[in-house]
mmCIF file of C-alpha atoms in Angstrom:
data_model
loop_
_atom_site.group_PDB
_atom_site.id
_atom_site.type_symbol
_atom_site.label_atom_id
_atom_site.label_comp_id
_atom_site.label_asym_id
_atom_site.label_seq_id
_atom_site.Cartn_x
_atom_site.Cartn_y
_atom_site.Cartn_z
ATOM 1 C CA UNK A 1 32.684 41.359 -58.343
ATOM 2 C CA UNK A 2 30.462 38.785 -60.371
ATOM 3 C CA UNK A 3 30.936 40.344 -63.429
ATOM 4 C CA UNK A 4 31.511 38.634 -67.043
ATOM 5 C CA UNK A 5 34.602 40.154 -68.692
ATOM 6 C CA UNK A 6 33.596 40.576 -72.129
ATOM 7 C CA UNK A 7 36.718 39.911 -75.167
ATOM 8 C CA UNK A 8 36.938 41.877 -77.833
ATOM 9 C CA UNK A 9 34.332 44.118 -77.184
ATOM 10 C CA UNK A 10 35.288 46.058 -80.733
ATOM 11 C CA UNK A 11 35.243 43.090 -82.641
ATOM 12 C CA UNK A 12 32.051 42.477 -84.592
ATOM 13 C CA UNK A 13 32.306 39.971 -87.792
ATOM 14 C CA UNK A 14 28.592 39.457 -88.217
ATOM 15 C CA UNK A 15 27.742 42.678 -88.885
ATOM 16 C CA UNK A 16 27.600 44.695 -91.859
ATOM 17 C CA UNK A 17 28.603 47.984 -90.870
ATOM 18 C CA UNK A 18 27.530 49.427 -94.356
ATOM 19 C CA UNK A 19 23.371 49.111 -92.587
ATOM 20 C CA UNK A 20 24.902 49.564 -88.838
ATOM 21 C CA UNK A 21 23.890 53.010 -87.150
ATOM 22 C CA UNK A 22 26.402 54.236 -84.093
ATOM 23 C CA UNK A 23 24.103 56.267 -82.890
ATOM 24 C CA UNK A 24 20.731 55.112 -83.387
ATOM 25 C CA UNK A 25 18.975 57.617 -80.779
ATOM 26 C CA UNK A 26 19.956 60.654 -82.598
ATOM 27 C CA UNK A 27 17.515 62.845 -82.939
ATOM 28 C CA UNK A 28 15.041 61.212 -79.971
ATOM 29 C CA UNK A 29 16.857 62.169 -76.888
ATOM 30 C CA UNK A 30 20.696 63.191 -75.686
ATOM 31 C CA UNK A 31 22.600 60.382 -75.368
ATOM 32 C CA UNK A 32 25.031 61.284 -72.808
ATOM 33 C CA UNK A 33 25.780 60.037 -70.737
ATOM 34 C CA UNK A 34 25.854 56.411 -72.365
ATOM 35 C CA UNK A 35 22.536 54.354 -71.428
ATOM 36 C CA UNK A 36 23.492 51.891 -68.741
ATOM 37 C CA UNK A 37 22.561 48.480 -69.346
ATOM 38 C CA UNK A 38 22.796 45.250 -67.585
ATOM 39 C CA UNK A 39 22.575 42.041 -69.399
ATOM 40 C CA UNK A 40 21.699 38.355 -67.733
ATOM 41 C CA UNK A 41 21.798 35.118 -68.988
ATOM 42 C CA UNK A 42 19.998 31.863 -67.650
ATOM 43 C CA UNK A 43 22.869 28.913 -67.969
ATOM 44 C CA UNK A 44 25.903 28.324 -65.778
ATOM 45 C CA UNK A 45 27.517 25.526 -68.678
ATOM 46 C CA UNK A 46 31.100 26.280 -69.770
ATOM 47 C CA UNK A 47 29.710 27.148 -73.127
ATOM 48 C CA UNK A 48 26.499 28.559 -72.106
ATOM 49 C CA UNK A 49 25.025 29.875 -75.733
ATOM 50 C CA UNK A 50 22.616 32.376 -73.590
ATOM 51 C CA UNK A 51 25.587 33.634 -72.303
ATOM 52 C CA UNK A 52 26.845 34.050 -75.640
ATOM 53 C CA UNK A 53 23.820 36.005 -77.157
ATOM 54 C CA UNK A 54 24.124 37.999 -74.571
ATOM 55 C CA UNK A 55 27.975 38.899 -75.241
ATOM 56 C CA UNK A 56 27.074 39.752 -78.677
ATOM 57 C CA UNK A 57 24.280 41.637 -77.224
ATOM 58 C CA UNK A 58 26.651 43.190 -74.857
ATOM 59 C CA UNK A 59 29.244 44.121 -77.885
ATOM 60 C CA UNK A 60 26.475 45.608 -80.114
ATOM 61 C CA UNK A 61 25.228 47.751 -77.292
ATOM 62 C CA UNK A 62 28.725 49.043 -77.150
ATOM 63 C CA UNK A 63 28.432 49.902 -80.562
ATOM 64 C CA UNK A 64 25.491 51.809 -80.121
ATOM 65 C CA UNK A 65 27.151 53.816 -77.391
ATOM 66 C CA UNK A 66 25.839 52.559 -74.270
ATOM 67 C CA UNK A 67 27.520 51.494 -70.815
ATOM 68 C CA UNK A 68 26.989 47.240 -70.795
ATOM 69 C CA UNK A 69 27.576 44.987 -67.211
ATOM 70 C CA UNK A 70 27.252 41.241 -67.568
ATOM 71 C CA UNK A 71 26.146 39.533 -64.518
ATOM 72 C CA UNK A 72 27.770 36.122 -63.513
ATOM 73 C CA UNK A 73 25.395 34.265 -61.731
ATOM 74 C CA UNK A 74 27.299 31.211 -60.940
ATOM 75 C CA UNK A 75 28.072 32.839 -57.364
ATOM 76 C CA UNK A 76 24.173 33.508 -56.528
ATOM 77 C CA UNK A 77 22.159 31.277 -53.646
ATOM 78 C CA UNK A 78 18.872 30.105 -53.217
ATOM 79 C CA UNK A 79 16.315 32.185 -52.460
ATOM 80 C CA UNK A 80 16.029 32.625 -48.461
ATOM 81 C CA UNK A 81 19.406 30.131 -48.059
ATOM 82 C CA UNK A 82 20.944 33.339 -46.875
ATOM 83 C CA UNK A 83 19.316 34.947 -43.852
ATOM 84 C CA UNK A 84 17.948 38.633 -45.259
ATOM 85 C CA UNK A 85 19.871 37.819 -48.505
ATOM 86 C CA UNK A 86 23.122 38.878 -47.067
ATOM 87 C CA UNK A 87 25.223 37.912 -49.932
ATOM 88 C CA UNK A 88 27.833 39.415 -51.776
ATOM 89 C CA UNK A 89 26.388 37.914 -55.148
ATOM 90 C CA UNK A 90 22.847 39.390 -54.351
ATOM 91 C CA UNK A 91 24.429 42.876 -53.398
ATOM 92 C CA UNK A 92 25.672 43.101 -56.708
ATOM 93 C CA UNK A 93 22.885 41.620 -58.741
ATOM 94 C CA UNK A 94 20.728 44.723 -56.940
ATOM 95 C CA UNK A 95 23.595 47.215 -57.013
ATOM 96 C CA UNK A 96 23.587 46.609 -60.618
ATOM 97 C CA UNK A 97 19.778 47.096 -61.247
ATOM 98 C CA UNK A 98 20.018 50.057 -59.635
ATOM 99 C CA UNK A 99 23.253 51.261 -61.592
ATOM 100 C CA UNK A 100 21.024 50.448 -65.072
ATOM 101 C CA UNK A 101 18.211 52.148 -67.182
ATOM 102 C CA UNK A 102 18.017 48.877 -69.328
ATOM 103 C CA UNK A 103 17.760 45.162 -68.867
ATOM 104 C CA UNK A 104 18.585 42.316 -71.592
ATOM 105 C CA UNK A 105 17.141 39.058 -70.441
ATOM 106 C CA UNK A 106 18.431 35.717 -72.294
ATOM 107 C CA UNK A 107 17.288 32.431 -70.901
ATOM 108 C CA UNK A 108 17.775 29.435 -72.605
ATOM 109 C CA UNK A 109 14.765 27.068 -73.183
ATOM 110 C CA UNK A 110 14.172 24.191 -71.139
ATOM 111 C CA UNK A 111 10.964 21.690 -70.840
ATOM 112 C CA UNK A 112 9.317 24.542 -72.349
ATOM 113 C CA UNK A 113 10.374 27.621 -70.290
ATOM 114 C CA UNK A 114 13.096 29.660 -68.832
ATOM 115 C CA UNK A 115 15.848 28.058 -66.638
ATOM 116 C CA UNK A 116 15.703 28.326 -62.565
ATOM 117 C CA UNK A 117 19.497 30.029 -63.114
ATOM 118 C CA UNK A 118 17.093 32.513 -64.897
ATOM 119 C CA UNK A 119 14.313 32.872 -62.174
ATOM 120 C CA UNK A 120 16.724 32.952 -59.765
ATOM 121 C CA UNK A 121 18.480 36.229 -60.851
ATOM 122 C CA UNK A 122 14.878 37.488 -61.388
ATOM 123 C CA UNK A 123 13.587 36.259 -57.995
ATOM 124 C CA UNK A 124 16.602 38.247 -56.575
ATOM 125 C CA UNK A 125 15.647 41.493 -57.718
ATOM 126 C CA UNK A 126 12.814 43.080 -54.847
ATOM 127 C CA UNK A 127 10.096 45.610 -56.057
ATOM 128 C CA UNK A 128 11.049 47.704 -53.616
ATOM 129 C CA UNK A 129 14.321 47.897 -51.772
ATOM 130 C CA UNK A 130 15.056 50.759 -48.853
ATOM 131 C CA UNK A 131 12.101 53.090 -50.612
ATOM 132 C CA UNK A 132 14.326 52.470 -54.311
ATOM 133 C CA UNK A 133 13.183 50.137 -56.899
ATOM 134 C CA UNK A 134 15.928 47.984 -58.729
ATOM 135 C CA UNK A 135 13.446 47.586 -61.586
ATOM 136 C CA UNK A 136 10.604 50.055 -61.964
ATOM 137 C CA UNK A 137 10.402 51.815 -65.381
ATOM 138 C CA UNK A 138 13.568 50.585 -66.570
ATOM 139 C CA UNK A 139 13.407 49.585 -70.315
ATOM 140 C CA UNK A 140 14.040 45.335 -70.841
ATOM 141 C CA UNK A 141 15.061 43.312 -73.552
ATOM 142 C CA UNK A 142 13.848 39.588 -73.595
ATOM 143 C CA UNK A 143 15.719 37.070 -75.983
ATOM 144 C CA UNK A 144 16.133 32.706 -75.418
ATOM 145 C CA UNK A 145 18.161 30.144 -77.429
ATOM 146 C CA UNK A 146 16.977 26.748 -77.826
ATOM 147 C CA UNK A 147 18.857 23.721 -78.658
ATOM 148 C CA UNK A 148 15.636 22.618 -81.310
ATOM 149 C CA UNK A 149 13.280 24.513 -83.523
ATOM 150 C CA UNK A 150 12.393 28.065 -82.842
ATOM 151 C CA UNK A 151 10.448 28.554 -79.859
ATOM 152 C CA UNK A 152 8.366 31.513 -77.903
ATOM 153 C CA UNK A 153 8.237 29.863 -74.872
ATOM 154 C CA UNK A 154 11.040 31.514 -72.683
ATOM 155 C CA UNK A 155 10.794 34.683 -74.002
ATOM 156 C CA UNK A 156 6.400 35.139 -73.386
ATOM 157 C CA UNK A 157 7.340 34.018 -69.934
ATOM 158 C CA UNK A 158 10.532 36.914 -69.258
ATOM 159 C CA UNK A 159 7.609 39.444 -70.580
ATOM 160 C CA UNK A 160 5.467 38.147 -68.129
ATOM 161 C CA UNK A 161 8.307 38.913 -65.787
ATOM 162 C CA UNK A 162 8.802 42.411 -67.112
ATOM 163 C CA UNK A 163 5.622 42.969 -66.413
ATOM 164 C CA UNK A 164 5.257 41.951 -63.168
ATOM 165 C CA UNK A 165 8.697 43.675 -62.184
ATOM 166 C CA UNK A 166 7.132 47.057 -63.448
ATOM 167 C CA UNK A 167 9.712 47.148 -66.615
ATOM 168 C CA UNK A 168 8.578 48.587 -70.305
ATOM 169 C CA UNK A 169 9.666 45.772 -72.633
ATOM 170 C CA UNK A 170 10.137 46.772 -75.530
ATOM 171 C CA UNK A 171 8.194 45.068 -78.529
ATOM 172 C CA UNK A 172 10.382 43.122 -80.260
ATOM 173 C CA UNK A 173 12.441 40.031 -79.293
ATOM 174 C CA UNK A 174 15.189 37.799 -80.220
ATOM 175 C CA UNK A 175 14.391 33.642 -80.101
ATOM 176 C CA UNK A 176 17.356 31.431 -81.427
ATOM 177 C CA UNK A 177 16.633 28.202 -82.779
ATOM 178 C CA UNK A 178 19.660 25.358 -82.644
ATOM 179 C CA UNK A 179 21.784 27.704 -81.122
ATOM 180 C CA UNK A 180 24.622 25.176 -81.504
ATOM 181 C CA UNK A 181 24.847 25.881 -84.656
ATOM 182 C CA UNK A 182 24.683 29.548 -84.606
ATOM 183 C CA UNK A 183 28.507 30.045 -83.233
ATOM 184 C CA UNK A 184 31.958 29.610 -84.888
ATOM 185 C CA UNK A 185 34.733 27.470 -82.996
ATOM 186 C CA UNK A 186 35.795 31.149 -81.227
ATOM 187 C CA UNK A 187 32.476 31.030 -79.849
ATOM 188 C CA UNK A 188 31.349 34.074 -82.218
ATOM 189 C CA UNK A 189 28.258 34.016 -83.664
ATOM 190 C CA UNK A 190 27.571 33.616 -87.446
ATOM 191 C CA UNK A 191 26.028 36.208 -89.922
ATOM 192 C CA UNK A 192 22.482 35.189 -90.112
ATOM 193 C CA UNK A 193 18.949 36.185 -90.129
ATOM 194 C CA UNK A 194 19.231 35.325 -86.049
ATOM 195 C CA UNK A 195 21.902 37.855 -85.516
ATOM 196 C CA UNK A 196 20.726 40.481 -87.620
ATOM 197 C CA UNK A 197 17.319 40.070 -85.134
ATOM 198 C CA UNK A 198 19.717 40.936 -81.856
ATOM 199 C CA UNK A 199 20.662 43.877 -84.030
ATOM 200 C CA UNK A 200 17.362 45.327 -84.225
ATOM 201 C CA UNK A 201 16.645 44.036 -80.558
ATOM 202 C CA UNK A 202 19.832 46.271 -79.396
ATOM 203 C CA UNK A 203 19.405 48.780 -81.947
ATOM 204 C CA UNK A 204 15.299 49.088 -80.469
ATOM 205 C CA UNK A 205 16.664 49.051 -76.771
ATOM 206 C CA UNK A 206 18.736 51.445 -77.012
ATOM 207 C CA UNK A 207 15.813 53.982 -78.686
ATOM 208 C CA UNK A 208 13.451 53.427 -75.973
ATOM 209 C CA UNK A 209 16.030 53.385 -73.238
ATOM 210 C CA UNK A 210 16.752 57.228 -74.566
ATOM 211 C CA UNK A 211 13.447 58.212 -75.758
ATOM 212 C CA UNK A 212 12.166 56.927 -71.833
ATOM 213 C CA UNK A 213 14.783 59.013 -69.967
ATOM 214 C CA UNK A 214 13.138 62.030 -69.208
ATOM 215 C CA UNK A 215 9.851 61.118 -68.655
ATOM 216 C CA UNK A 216 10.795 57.989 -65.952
ATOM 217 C CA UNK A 217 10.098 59.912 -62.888
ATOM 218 C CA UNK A 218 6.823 60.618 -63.995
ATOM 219 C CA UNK A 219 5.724 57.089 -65.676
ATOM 220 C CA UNK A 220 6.429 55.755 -62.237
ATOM 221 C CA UNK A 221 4.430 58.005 -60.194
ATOM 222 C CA UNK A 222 1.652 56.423 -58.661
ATOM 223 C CA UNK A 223 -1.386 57.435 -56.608
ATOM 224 C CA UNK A 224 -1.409 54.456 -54.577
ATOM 225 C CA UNK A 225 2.410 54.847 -53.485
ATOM 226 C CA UNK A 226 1.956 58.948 -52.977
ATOM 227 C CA UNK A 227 -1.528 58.015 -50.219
ATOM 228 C CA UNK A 228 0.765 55.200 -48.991
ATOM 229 C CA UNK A 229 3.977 57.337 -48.060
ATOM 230 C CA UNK A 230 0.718 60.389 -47.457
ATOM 231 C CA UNK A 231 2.354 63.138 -49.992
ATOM 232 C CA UNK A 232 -0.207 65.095 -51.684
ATOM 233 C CA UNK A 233 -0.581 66.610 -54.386
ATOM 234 C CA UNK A 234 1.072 70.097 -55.032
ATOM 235 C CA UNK A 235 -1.280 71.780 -57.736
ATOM 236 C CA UNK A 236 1.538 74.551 -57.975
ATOM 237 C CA UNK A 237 4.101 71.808 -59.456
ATOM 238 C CA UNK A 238 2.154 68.890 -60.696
ATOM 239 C CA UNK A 239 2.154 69.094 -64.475
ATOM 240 C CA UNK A 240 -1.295 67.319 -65.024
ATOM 241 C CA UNK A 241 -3.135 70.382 -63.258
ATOM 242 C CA UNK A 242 -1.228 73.098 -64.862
ATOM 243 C CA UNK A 243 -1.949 72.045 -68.463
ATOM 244 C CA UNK A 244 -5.866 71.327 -67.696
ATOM 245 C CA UNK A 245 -5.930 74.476 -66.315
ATOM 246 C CA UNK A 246 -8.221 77.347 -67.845
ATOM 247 C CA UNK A 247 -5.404 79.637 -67.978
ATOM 248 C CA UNK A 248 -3.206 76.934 -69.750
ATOM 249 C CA UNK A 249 -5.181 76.697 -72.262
ATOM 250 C CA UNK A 250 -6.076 79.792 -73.172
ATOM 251 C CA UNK A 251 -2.049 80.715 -73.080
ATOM 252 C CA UNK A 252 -2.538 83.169 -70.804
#
């Protein structure tokens, strides 16, 4: 399975636990079972900081209480080398999707935007697959790590991607600037004004991957998909008519 173990999953040294909420969705939504979230990263070098962010990411997710799967890309092919994409790599990339409520993106930068290794795990990922869609209404996190001076570059182009994939991203975002600098010799990264961003990233997923839950059905539902597949409307169960009724509102 191209999965990323993640080490010491407990272990978090850059943050201050005195300001760190467990639970940050009390009080907006039940929490159980864990929100399921699967993380990607854009870089396939040995020490790959996207990867990194993302396994601090991954470990403060934890934290929060959620489910985490890192995706290894390393495995995945071009798009259309396989015939009908009949890969084990791209079976797992979807399975995955579909397994999540949440995304975290983290591509590094590179002449100005996301990597292909990014794209590619994006470009795997159909709209629709079998009549179920791997992406649709799930909540995403963007984030990118550059080797220079902050940049926006990577992460306006993964909300572009959101977008497009039919994701709610949520509003704010995590850009690391000389990420070289940002991790220790055991590859953990340092206390800093750039971690304690990913916190609120993670902390913000989390929120609107709980407060989202049981309304998903419904933010998906479109008119053009219900003429497509021809399923009308049932004015018995849909919950627009009932609360415009007349007797609805008079609380009759």
């Amino acid at each position: 399975m191209p999965l990323r173990a993640l080490s010491d999953p407990d272990h978090l040294p850059a943050l201050d636990r005195r300001y760190a909420l467990d639970r940050p969705v009390l009080g907006l939504g039940a929490g159980d079972p864990p929100p399921r979230i699967l993380l990607l990263y854009g870089s396939l070098r040995e020490r790959s900081f996207s990867r990194l962010c993302v396994e601090e990411a991954a470990r403060l997710l934890q934290f929060f209480g959620c489910e985490t799967r890192i995706f290894d890309p390393s495995t995945l092919p071009l798009p259309d080398q396989v015939t009908g994409d009949d890969h084990l790599a791209v079976h797992e990339l979807r399975e995955l999707s579909m397994w999540s409520e949440g995304h975290v993106w983290c591509s590094p930068e590179r002449h100005g935007q996301i990597t292909g290794i990014m794209k590619l795990q994006v470009d795997h990922l159909p709209l629709s697959m079998g009549g179920m869609r791997p992406t649709q209404g799930r909540t995403l996190a963007v984030m990118q790590v550059s080797a220079g001076s902050q940049s926006f570059n990577s992460v306006n182009t993964l909300r572009v991607l959101g977008r497009w994939m039919r994701m709610v991203t949520i509003p704010n975002q995590s850009s690391v600037a000389k990420a070289f600098a940002e991790f220790d010799e055991s590859d953990r990264m340092k206390p800093s004004a750039y971690y304690d961003r990913i916190v609120d990233v993670m902390e913000e997923l989390v929120r609107f991957t709980v407060l989202l839950r049981p309304h998903t059905t419904q933010l998906v539902d479109r008119y053009s998909e219900r003429k497509e597949a021809d399923v009308p409307i049932d004015s018995a169960t849909d919950l627009s008519s009932i609360a415009t009724s007349p007797t609805y509102r008079k609380g009759e």
